[in-house]
Short mmCIF file of C-alpha atoms and ligand atoms in Angstrom, two decimals:
data_model
loop_
_atom_site.label_atom_id
_atom_site.label_comp_id
_atom_site.label_asym_id
_atom_site.label_seq_id
_atom_site.Cartn_x
_atom_site.Cartn_y
_atom_site.Cartn_z
CA UNK G 19 33.55 18.40 33.94
CA UNK G 20 34.48 14.85 34.73
CA UNK G 21 32.31 12.30 32.97
CA UNK G 22 31.16 8.96 34.23
CA UNK G 23 30.86 5.82 32.13
CA UNK G 24 27.26 6.36 31.09
CA UNK G 25 26.88 2.76 30.01
CA UNK G 26 26.38 1.99 33.69
CA UNK G 27 23.24 4.14 33.68
CA UNK G 28 21.71 1.87 31.06
CA UNK G 29 21.92 -1.21 33.29
CA UNK G 30 18.52 -2.24 34.56
CA UNK G 31 18.20 -2.66 38.36
CA UNK G 32 20.90 -4.45 40.30
CA UNK G 33 22.89 -7.60 39.63
CA UNK G 34 20.53 -10.61 39.71
CA UNK G 35 21.96 -12.29 42.79
CA UNK G 36 22.11 -8.99 44.70
CA UNK G 37 18.40 -8.44 43.99
CA UNK G 38 17.60 -11.91 45.29
CA UNK G 39 19.76 -11.44 48.39
CA UNK G 40 17.97 -8.17 49.14
CA UNK G 41 14.52 -9.73 48.75
CA UNK G 42 15.44 -12.64 51.00
CA UNK G 43 16.92 -10.30 53.62
CA UNK G 44 13.74 -8.21 53.65
CA UNK G 45 11.61 -11.34 53.97
CA UNK G 46 13.69 -12.65 56.88
CA UNK G 47 13.54 -9.30 58.66
CA UNK G 48 9.75 -9.27 58.33
CA UNK G 49 9.49 -12.96 59.32
CA UNK G 50 12.25 -13.63 61.85
CA UNK G 51 10.86 -17.06 62.77
CA UNK G 52 10.93 -18.35 59.18
CA UNK G 53 13.44 -21.12 58.48
CA UNK G 54 14.46 -20.12 54.98
CA UNK G 55 16.33 -22.67 52.85
CA UNK G 56 18.44 -21.30 50.01
CA UNK G 57 18.76 -23.24 46.80
CA UNK G 58 19.30 -19.95 44.98
CA UNK G 59 22.83 -18.72 44.25
CA UNK G 60 25.20 -21.53 43.28
CA UNK G 61 27.23 -21.33 46.46
CA UNK G 62 28.73 -24.44 48.02
CA UNK G 63 27.97 -25.45 51.61
CA UNK G 64 30.53 -28.16 52.46
CA UNK G 65 33.97 -27.25 53.84
CA UNK G 66 37.14 -27.34 51.77
CA UNK G 67 38.73 -30.77 51.21
CA UNK G 68 41.10 -31.83 54.02
CA UNK G 69 44.02 -32.01 51.56
CA UNK G 70 43.44 -28.37 50.62
CA UNK G 71 43.26 -27.29 54.25
CA UNK G 72 46.53 -29.09 55.12
CA UNK G 73 48.30 -27.55 52.13
CA UNK G 74 47.09 -24.09 53.12
CA UNK G 75 48.23 -24.63 56.73
CA UNK G 76 51.68 -25.57 55.48
CA UNK G 77 51.71 -22.47 53.26
CA UNK G 78 50.71 -20.27 56.21
CA UNK G 79 53.68 -21.65 58.16
CA UNK G 80 55.96 -20.85 55.22
CA UNK G 81 54.72 -17.27 55.33
CA UNK G 82 55.69 -17.10 59.01
CA UNK G 83 59.32 -17.96 58.33
CA UNK G 84 61.79 -15.48 56.89
CA UNK G 85 63.47 -18.13 54.73
CA UNK G 86 60.23 -19.26 53.06
CA UNK G 87 58.16 -16.09 53.16
CA UNK G 88 56.78 -14.90 49.78
CA UNK G 89 55.84 -11.40 48.71
CA UNK G 90 54.42 -10.65 45.27
CA UNK G 91 54.14 -13.78 43.21
CA UNK G 92 54.02 -14.02 39.43
CA UNK G 93 50.75 -12.36 38.32
CA UNK G 94 50.01 -15.28 36.02
CA UNK G 95 50.24 -17.75 38.89
CA UNK G 96 52.94 -19.97 40.38
CA UNK G 97 54.44 -22.64 38.13
CA UNK G 98 53.52 -25.40 40.58
CA UNK G 99 49.81 -24.71 40.03
CA UNK G 100 50.01 -23.99 36.30
CA UNK G 101 51.95 -27.26 35.81
CA UNK G 102 49.42 -29.23 37.87
CA UNK G 103 46.54 -27.85 35.79
CA UNK G 104 48.26 -28.51 32.46
CA UNK G 105 49.05 -32.05 33.54
CA UNK G 106 45.78 -33.05 35.20
CA UNK G 107 43.04 -31.02 33.55
CA UNK G 108 44.44 -31.16 30.03
CA UNK G 109 47.23 -33.68 29.34
CA UNK G 110 45.31 -36.41 31.17
CA UNK G 111 42.45 -35.80 28.71
CA UNK G 112 44.74 -35.86 25.68
CA UNK G 113 44.83 -32.07 25.35
CA UNK G 114 48.17 -30.36 24.98
CA UNK G 115 48.03 -27.06 26.87
CA UNK G 116 51.30 -25.59 28.05
CA UNK G 117 51.52 -24.09 31.55
CA UNK G 118 52.28 -20.67 30.11
CA UNK G 119 48.91 -20.66 28.33
CA UNK G 120 47.24 -20.81 31.77
CA UNK G 121 46.53 -17.67 33.81
CA UNK G 122 45.61 -18.16 37.46
CA UNK G 123 43.02 -15.71 38.73
CA UNK G 124 40.52 -15.06 41.49
CA UNK G 125 37.46 -16.25 39.60
CA UNK G 126 35.78 -17.26 36.37
CA UNK G 127 33.31 -14.46 37.05
CA UNK G 128 36.10 -11.86 37.10
CA UNK G 129 37.88 -13.30 34.07
CA UNK G 130 34.79 -13.77 31.93
CA UNK G 131 33.83 -10.22 32.87
CA UNK G 132 37.28 -8.70 32.34
CA UNK G 133 38.25 -10.49 29.13
CA UNK G 134 36.27 -7.88 27.19
CA UNK G 135 39.03 -5.35 28.05
CA UNK G 136 41.20 -6.75 25.28
CA UNK G 137 38.47 -6.74 22.61
CA UNK G 138 37.17 -3.72 20.76
CA UNK G 139 33.91 -2.13 21.90
CA UNK G 140 32.40 -2.54 18.45
CA UNK G 141 32.47 -6.33 18.39
CA UNK G 142 29.11 -8.06 18.10
CA UNK G 143 28.45 -10.38 21.01
CA UNK G 144 26.24 -13.47 21.04
CA UNK G 145 24.95 -15.10 24.21
CA UNK G 146 22.72 -18.01 25.02
CA UNK G 147 19.34 -16.99 26.40
CA UNK G 148 18.97 -17.70 29.33
CA UNK G 149 22.51 -16.67 30.23
CA UNK G 150 24.80 -16.12 33.22
CA UNK G 151 24.13 -12.37 33.66
CA UNK G 152 27.82 -11.44 34.00
CA UNK G 153 28.40 -11.92 30.25
CA UNK G 154 25.65 -9.48 29.32
CA UNK G 155 26.13 -6.90 32.06
CA UNK G 156 29.89 -6.60 31.52
CA UNK G 157 29.39 -6.06 27.79
CA UNK G 158 26.79 -3.43 28.59
CA UNK G 159 29.30 -1.72 30.92
CA UNK G 160 31.86 -1.72 28.08
CA UNK G 161 29.39 -0.13 25.66
CA UNK G 162 29.20 -3.24 23.52
CA UNK G 163 25.54 -4.05 24.17
CA UNK G 164 23.74 -1.01 22.78
CA UNK G 165 20.61 -0.02 24.69
CA UNK G 166 18.41 -2.01 27.01
CA UNK G 167 14.87 -2.52 25.75
CA UNK G 168 12.57 -2.79 28.74
CA UNK G 169 9.81 -4.37 26.64
CA UNK G 170 11.83 -7.29 25.35
CA UNK G 171 14.32 -7.47 28.21
CA UNK G 172 17.06 -7.52 25.58
CA UNK G 173 20.00 -5.32 24.63
CA UNK G 174 19.80 -3.93 21.11
CA UNK G 175 23.32 -4.93 20.00
CA UNK G 176 23.49 -8.36 21.59
CA UNK G 177 22.62 -11.46 19.60
CA UNK G 178 20.45 -13.69 21.78
CA UNK G 179 20.38 -17.42 21.04
CA UNK G 180 17.23 -18.82 22.66
CA UNK G 181 17.75 -22.10 24.51
CA UNK G 182 14.32 -23.59 24.91
CA UNK G 183 12.68 -26.89 25.60
CA UNK G 184 12.14 -27.48 21.87
CA UNK G 185 15.88 -27.27 21.12
CA UNK G 186 16.98 -29.21 24.20
CA UNK G 187 18.07 -25.92 25.82
CA UNK G 188 20.96 -25.72 23.34
CA UNK G 189 21.76 -22.64 21.22
CA UNK G 190 21.32 -22.76 17.45
CA UNK G 191 23.76 -21.05 15.07
CA UNK G 192 22.69 -17.40 14.90
CA UNK G 193 21.47 -15.63 11.76
CA UNK G 194 23.53 -12.53 12.48
CA UNK G 195 27.28 -13.24 12.59
CA UNK G 196 28.76 -12.51 16.02
CA UNK G 197 32.41 -11.71 16.66
CA UNK G 198 32.33 -13.03 20.22
CA UNK G 199 30.31 -16.07 21.26
CA UNK G 200 29.82 -16.90 24.94
CA UNK G 201 29.15 -20.57 25.62
CA UNK G 202 28.83 -22.12 29.06
CA UNK G 203 28.69 -25.90 29.27
CA UNK G 204 27.48 -27.60 31.37
CA UNK G 205 25.16 -24.66 31.25
CA UNK G 206 24.36 -22.17 33.91
CA UNK G 207 21.42 -21.85 34.42
CA UNK G 208 19.69 -24.66 32.50
CA UNK G 209 22.10 -27.48 33.35
CA UNK G 210 22.11 -28.57 29.68
CA UNK G 211 25.33 -30.16 28.43
CA UNK G 212 26.86 -30.01 24.96
CA UNK G 213 28.18 -33.17 23.32
CA UNK G 214 31.38 -33.28 21.33
CA UNK G 215 29.43 -33.03 18.06
CA UNK G 216 27.54 -30.01 19.37
CA UNK G 217 30.73 -28.20 20.39
CA UNK G 218 32.40 -29.07 17.10
CA UNK G 219 29.57 -27.26 15.33
CA UNK G 220 30.51 -24.09 17.25
CA UNK G 221 34.25 -24.43 16.74
CA UNK G 222 33.74 -24.92 12.99
CA UNK G 223 31.42 -21.93 12.89
CA UNK G 224 33.89 -19.73 14.78
CA UNK G 225 36.77 -20.74 12.51
CA UNK G 226 34.73 -20.14 9.35
CA UNK G 227 33.43 -16.79 10.55
CA UNK G 228 36.49 -15.40 12.31
CA UNK G 229 34.71 -15.36 15.68
CA UNK G 230 36.10 -16.09 19.13
CA UNK G 231 34.38 -18.43 21.61
CA UNK G 232 34.53 -17.57 25.31
CA UNK G 233 33.95 -20.99 26.83
CA UNK G 234 32.95 -21.10 30.48
CA UNK G 235 33.61 -24.59 31.86
CA UNK G 236 33.11 -23.75 35.53
CA UNK G 237 30.84 -26.76 35.96
CA UNK G 238 32.90 -29.39 34.11
CA UNK G 239 33.38 -31.48 37.27
CA UNK G 240 29.67 -32.30 37.17
CA UNK G 241 29.83 -34.05 33.80
CA UNK G 242 28.69 -37.66 34.07
CA UNK G 243 28.16 -38.55 30.40
CA UNK G 244 31.01 -39.81 28.24
CA UNK G 245 30.30 -37.85 25.08
CA UNK G 246 30.34 -34.50 26.88
CA UNK G 247 33.76 -32.80 26.61
CA UNK G 248 35.25 -31.27 29.77
CA UNK G 249 37.15 -28.68 27.78
CA UNK G 250 36.49 -26.90 24.48
CA UNK G 251 40.10 -27.76 23.62
CA UNK G 252 39.06 -31.41 23.24
CA UNK G 253 37.63 -30.21 19.90
CA UNK G 254 40.01 -29.98 16.94
CA UNK G 255 40.68 -26.40 15.91
CA UNK G 256 39.46 -24.88 19.19
CA UNK G 257 42.91 -23.60 20.08
CA UNK G 258 42.64 -21.24 17.12
CA UNK G 259 39.30 -19.77 18.16
CA UNK G 260 38.59 -20.23 21.87
CA UNK G 261 39.40 -19.03 25.37
CA UNK G 262 38.41 -21.25 28.31
CA UNK G 263 37.44 -20.22 31.85
CA UNK G 264 37.68 -22.72 34.71
CA UNK G 265 37.31 -22.46 38.44
CA UNK G 266 37.98 -24.26 41.71
CA UNK G 267 34.72 -22.92 43.14
CA UNK G 268 32.21 -25.58 42.21
CA UNK G 269 34.46 -28.64 42.34
CA UNK G 270 36.63 -27.95 45.39
CA UNK G 271 34.47 -25.43 47.24
CA UNK G 272 36.57 -22.30 46.58
CA UNK G 273 33.61 -19.89 46.26
CA UNK G 274 34.89 -17.97 49.28
CA UNK G 275 38.56 -18.89 48.92
CA UNK G 276 38.82 -17.66 45.31
CA UNK G 277 40.93 -19.41 42.71
CA UNK G 278 40.27 -20.00 39.03
CA UNK G 279 42.11 -19.96 35.73
CA UNK G 280 41.80 -18.90 32.12
CA UNK G 281 43.42 -20.70 29.21
CA UNK G 282 44.44 -18.75 26.12
CA UNK G 283 46.31 -20.87 23.59
CA UNK G 284 49.30 -19.46 21.70
CA UNK G 285 47.53 -20.39 18.48
CA UNK G 286 44.74 -17.89 19.10
CA UNK G 287 45.70 -14.92 16.96
CA UNK G 288 43.56 -12.08 15.66
CA UNK G 289 44.96 -10.16 12.71
CA UNK G 290 48.32 -11.71 13.57
CA UNK G 291 48.15 -10.47 17.18
CA UNK G 292 48.48 -13.00 19.98
CA UNK G 293 45.43 -12.78 22.25
CA UNK G 294 47.47 -14.42 25.01
CA UNK G 295 50.02 -11.60 24.90
CA UNK G 296 47.26 -8.99 25.25
CA UNK G 297 45.73 -10.81 28.20
CA UNK G 298 49.19 -11.17 29.73
CA UNK G 299 49.64 -7.41 29.41
CA UNK G 300 46.26 -6.76 31.01
CA UNK G 301 46.68 -9.35 33.75
CA UNK G 302 50.16 -8.18 34.78
CA UNK G 303 49.01 -4.56 34.78
CA UNK G 304 45.71 -4.87 36.60
CA UNK G 305 46.11 -7.97 38.77
CA UNK G 306 48.63 -8.89 41.44
CA UNK G 307 48.01 -12.60 41.55
CA UNK G 308 46.13 -15.04 43.74
CA UNK G 309 47.61 -15.43 47.26
CA UNK G 310 50.35 -18.04 47.56
CA UNK G 311 48.42 -19.80 50.34
CA UNK G 312 45.36 -20.16 48.13
CA UNK G 313 47.37 -21.41 45.15
CA UNK G 314 48.98 -24.07 47.37
CA UNK G 315 45.45 -25.06 48.40
CA UNK G 316 44.38 -25.31 44.75
CA UNK G 317 47.47 -27.37 43.91
CA UNK G 318 46.40 -29.89 46.56
CA UNK G 319 43.17 -30.53 44.63
CA UNK G 320 45.34 -32.54 42.22
CA UNK G 321 46.99 -34.80 44.83
CA UNK G 322 45.53 -38.32 45.13
CA UNK G 323 43.77 -37.40 48.41
CA UNK G 324 42.64 -34.06 47.02
CA UNK G 325 41.16 -35.73 43.96
CA UNK G 326 39.29 -38.25 46.03
CA UNK G 327 37.96 -35.64 48.44
CA UNK G 328 36.96 -33.34 45.59
CA UNK G 329 35.15 -36.17 43.84
CA UNK G 330 33.24 -36.81 47.07
CA UNK G 331 32.16 -33.15 47.29
CA UNK G 332 30.94 -33.15 43.71
CA UNK G 333 29.15 -36.49 44.23
CA UNK G 334 27.33 -35.04 47.23
CA UNK G 335 26.01 -32.05 45.28
CA UNK G 336 25.26 -34.24 42.27
CA UNK G 337 23.15 -36.49 44.42
CA UNK G 338 21.19 -33.47 45.73
CA UNK G 339 20.57 -32.30 42.17
CA UNK G 340 19.46 -35.77 41.09
CA UNK G 341 17.08 -35.96 44.04
CA UNK G 342 15.53 -32.56 43.27
CA UNK G 343 15.10 -33.58 39.67
CA UNK G 344 13.62 -37.02 40.27
CA UNK G 345 11.32 -35.99 43.12
CA UNK G 346 9.95 -32.94 41.36
CA UNK G 347 9.52 -34.87 38.11
CA UNK G 348 7.61 -37.57 40.00
CA UNK G 349 5.46 -34.83 41.53
CA UNK G 350 4.48 -33.66 38.05
CA UNK G 351 6.89 -30.76 37.44
CA UNK G 352 8.61 -30.44 34.08
CA UNK G 353 12.33 -30.54 34.96
CA UNK G 354 15.64 -30.73 33.12
CA UNK G 355 19.35 -30.40 33.93
CA UNK G 356 20.74 -32.13 37.01
CA UNK G 357 22.54 -34.86 35.02
CA UNK G 358 25.81 -33.15 34.09
CA UNK G 359 25.18 -30.18 36.31
CA UNK G 360 24.41 -29.10 39.88
CA UNK G 361 21.49 -27.06 38.47
CA UNK G 362 17.93 -28.23 37.96
CA UNK G 363 15.79 -26.17 35.62
CA UNK G 364 12.10 -26.41 36.17
CA UNK G 365 9.11 -25.02 34.41
CA UNK G 366 6.97 -22.91 36.72
CA UNK G 367 3.56 -24.49 37.34
CA UNK G 368 0.24 -23.06 36.16
CA UNK G 369 1.83 -20.53 33.81
CA UNK G 370 3.26 -18.47 36.68
CA UNK G 371 6.01 -16.02 35.82
CA UNK G 372 9.43 -16.77 37.22
CA UNK G 373 9.20 -13.97 39.79
CA UNK G 374 5.66 -14.93 40.81
CA UNK G 375 6.94 -18.43 41.49
CA UNK G 376 9.94 -17.00 43.37
CA UNK G 377 7.69 -14.92 45.64
CA UNK G 378 5.23 -17.73 46.28
CA UNK G 379 8.00 -20.22 46.97
CA UNK G 380 9.66 -17.83 49.41
CA UNK G 381 6.45 -16.89 51.18
CA UNK G 382 4.68 -20.23 51.31
CA UNK G 383 7.55 -22.73 51.38
CA UNK G 384 10.38 -20.53 52.69
CA UNK G 385 12.57 -21.83 49.88
CA UNK G 386 14.77 -19.59 47.73
CA UNK G 387 15.57 -20.35 44.11
CA UNK G 388 16.54 -18.24 41.12
CA UNK G 389 13.90 -16.90 38.72
CA UNK G 390 14.64 -17.98 35.15
CA UNK G 391 13.74 -14.58 33.73
CA UNK G 392 16.66 -13.10 35.68
CA UNK G 393 18.91 -14.94 33.21
CA UNK G 394 17.21 -13.50 30.13
CA UNK G 395 13.86 -13.36 28.35
CA UNK G 396 13.89 -17.03 27.33
CA UNK G 397 14.21 -17.94 31.00
CA UNK G 398 10.73 -16.56 31.68
CA UNK G 399 8.45 -19.28 33.01
CA UNK G 400 11.45 -21.22 34.36
CA UNK G 401 13.14 -21.49 37.72
CA UNK G 402 16.59 -22.70 38.81
CA UNK G 403 17.27 -24.79 41.90
CA UNK G 404 20.77 -25.82 42.94
CA UNK G 405 22.15 -29.02 44.40
CA UNK G 406 24.63 -27.01 46.50
CA UNK G 407 22.56 -27.07 49.70
CA UNK G 408 22.98 -29.62 52.47
CA UNK G 409 21.34 -33.01 51.84
CA UNK G 410 18.95 -32.38 54.76
CA UNK G 411 17.90 -28.94 53.53
CA UNK G 412 17.51 -30.25 50.00
CA UNK G 413 15.12 -32.99 51.15
CA UNK G 414 13.24 -30.56 53.32
CA UNK G 415 12.95 -28.02 50.48
CA UNK G 416 11.61 -30.68 48.10
CA UNK G 417 8.94 -31.70 50.64
CA UNK G 418 7.93 -28.10 51.17
CA UNK G 419 7.71 -27.42 47.41
CA UNK G 420 5.54 -30.50 46.95
CA UNK G 421 3.31 -29.54 49.90
CA UNK G 422 2.66 -26.07 48.44
CA UNK G 423 2.39 -26.82 44.74
CA UNK G 424 1.22 -30.43 44.47
CA UNK G 425 -2.01 -30.50 46.42
C1 LIG I 513 25.24 -18.77 40.14
O1 LIG I 513 24.47 -18.95 41.08
O2 LIG I 513 24.86 -18.63 38.97
C2 LIG I 513 26.69 -18.71 40.45
O3 LIG I 513 26.93 -18.86 41.79
C3 LIG I 513 27.24 -17.47 40.02
C4 LIG I 513 28.71 -17.46 40.14
O4 LIG I 513 29.37 -18.48 40.21
O5 LIG I 513 29.20 -16.34 40.13
#
């Protein structure tokens, strides 16, 4: 008889953001008059930059003309976009990445989830705790996580690196040697950022131990501090031990438009095998490329107008995050993040669990956030709010939170 992938049966409940969406939908159905403000999932609310829209309009017109129409494009992405990324995201920061080390894709979520395809199922994986749930769930699906322990909320084969207040929400080197280390900086969910010295510690560790770092830099546009690298490849030696995931979602508003990229340097070899060549094999086999129109839109992010408009979008969300942080701190909440990140990480008041706070916030303030425990056991007692709402809704949500919890 046909067999299913039984690893899926081990997954607890549904994907975090689907659970939240369901709860919010149920609440709205039961309370149709409620004006619910979402500061939950990290989804942008402002439209795409004008430069991106114009470029996509031009690309649509090209698709309407026989002489400029395009069918399948290169799976790895068009040269115009790979060149623009190499030039602007890397060369401009003193990092030498060649366009053919860049793979255009439809999302950092997909790539950070799919990258496991090219690594053996018996690798030991380490994640920060709390963690973006995609890293854990996709390893569980691949059979790399062992079994889920309901009591601890942990998978038996995953190495969890607690990121707590006492360590500045930064992971410490693990006692058990992992083969694969997921790092996300600026961090989702805590908003913590890693300095150059901090990242060097991880690159040195990976090189000494023969591990690979999967570095998720989806939030690099939010970095405001000088000693925080935008790319892991700013660290010497990283090209021999790291893969980087980037996205146009959080900087240029592509959450619904879908465009991202993954960088795998030629120097990254395992047992003499080029990791880039394996990913190229996977990508060309399982993926047909991002639409031409979308890639032209992404290319426009790097034009002078596109850069300015993108900076304005990021500044808008940054200012929301700063406001959430400063207002809630002034109201007596313990808050972090929000400096190099659109995410603010707050400690739940009065020892409430993350989900208790979620329910109370939804019911009494009609505000949606993300429970910290949904990101892992060390997230218990924490709560994530995003700066991605509108400025008006953000202000309104802050006032409502204060009215309910700061009597
Ligand atoms: C989040 O809220 O953590 C993000 O929106 C998730 C994502 O980008 O997939």
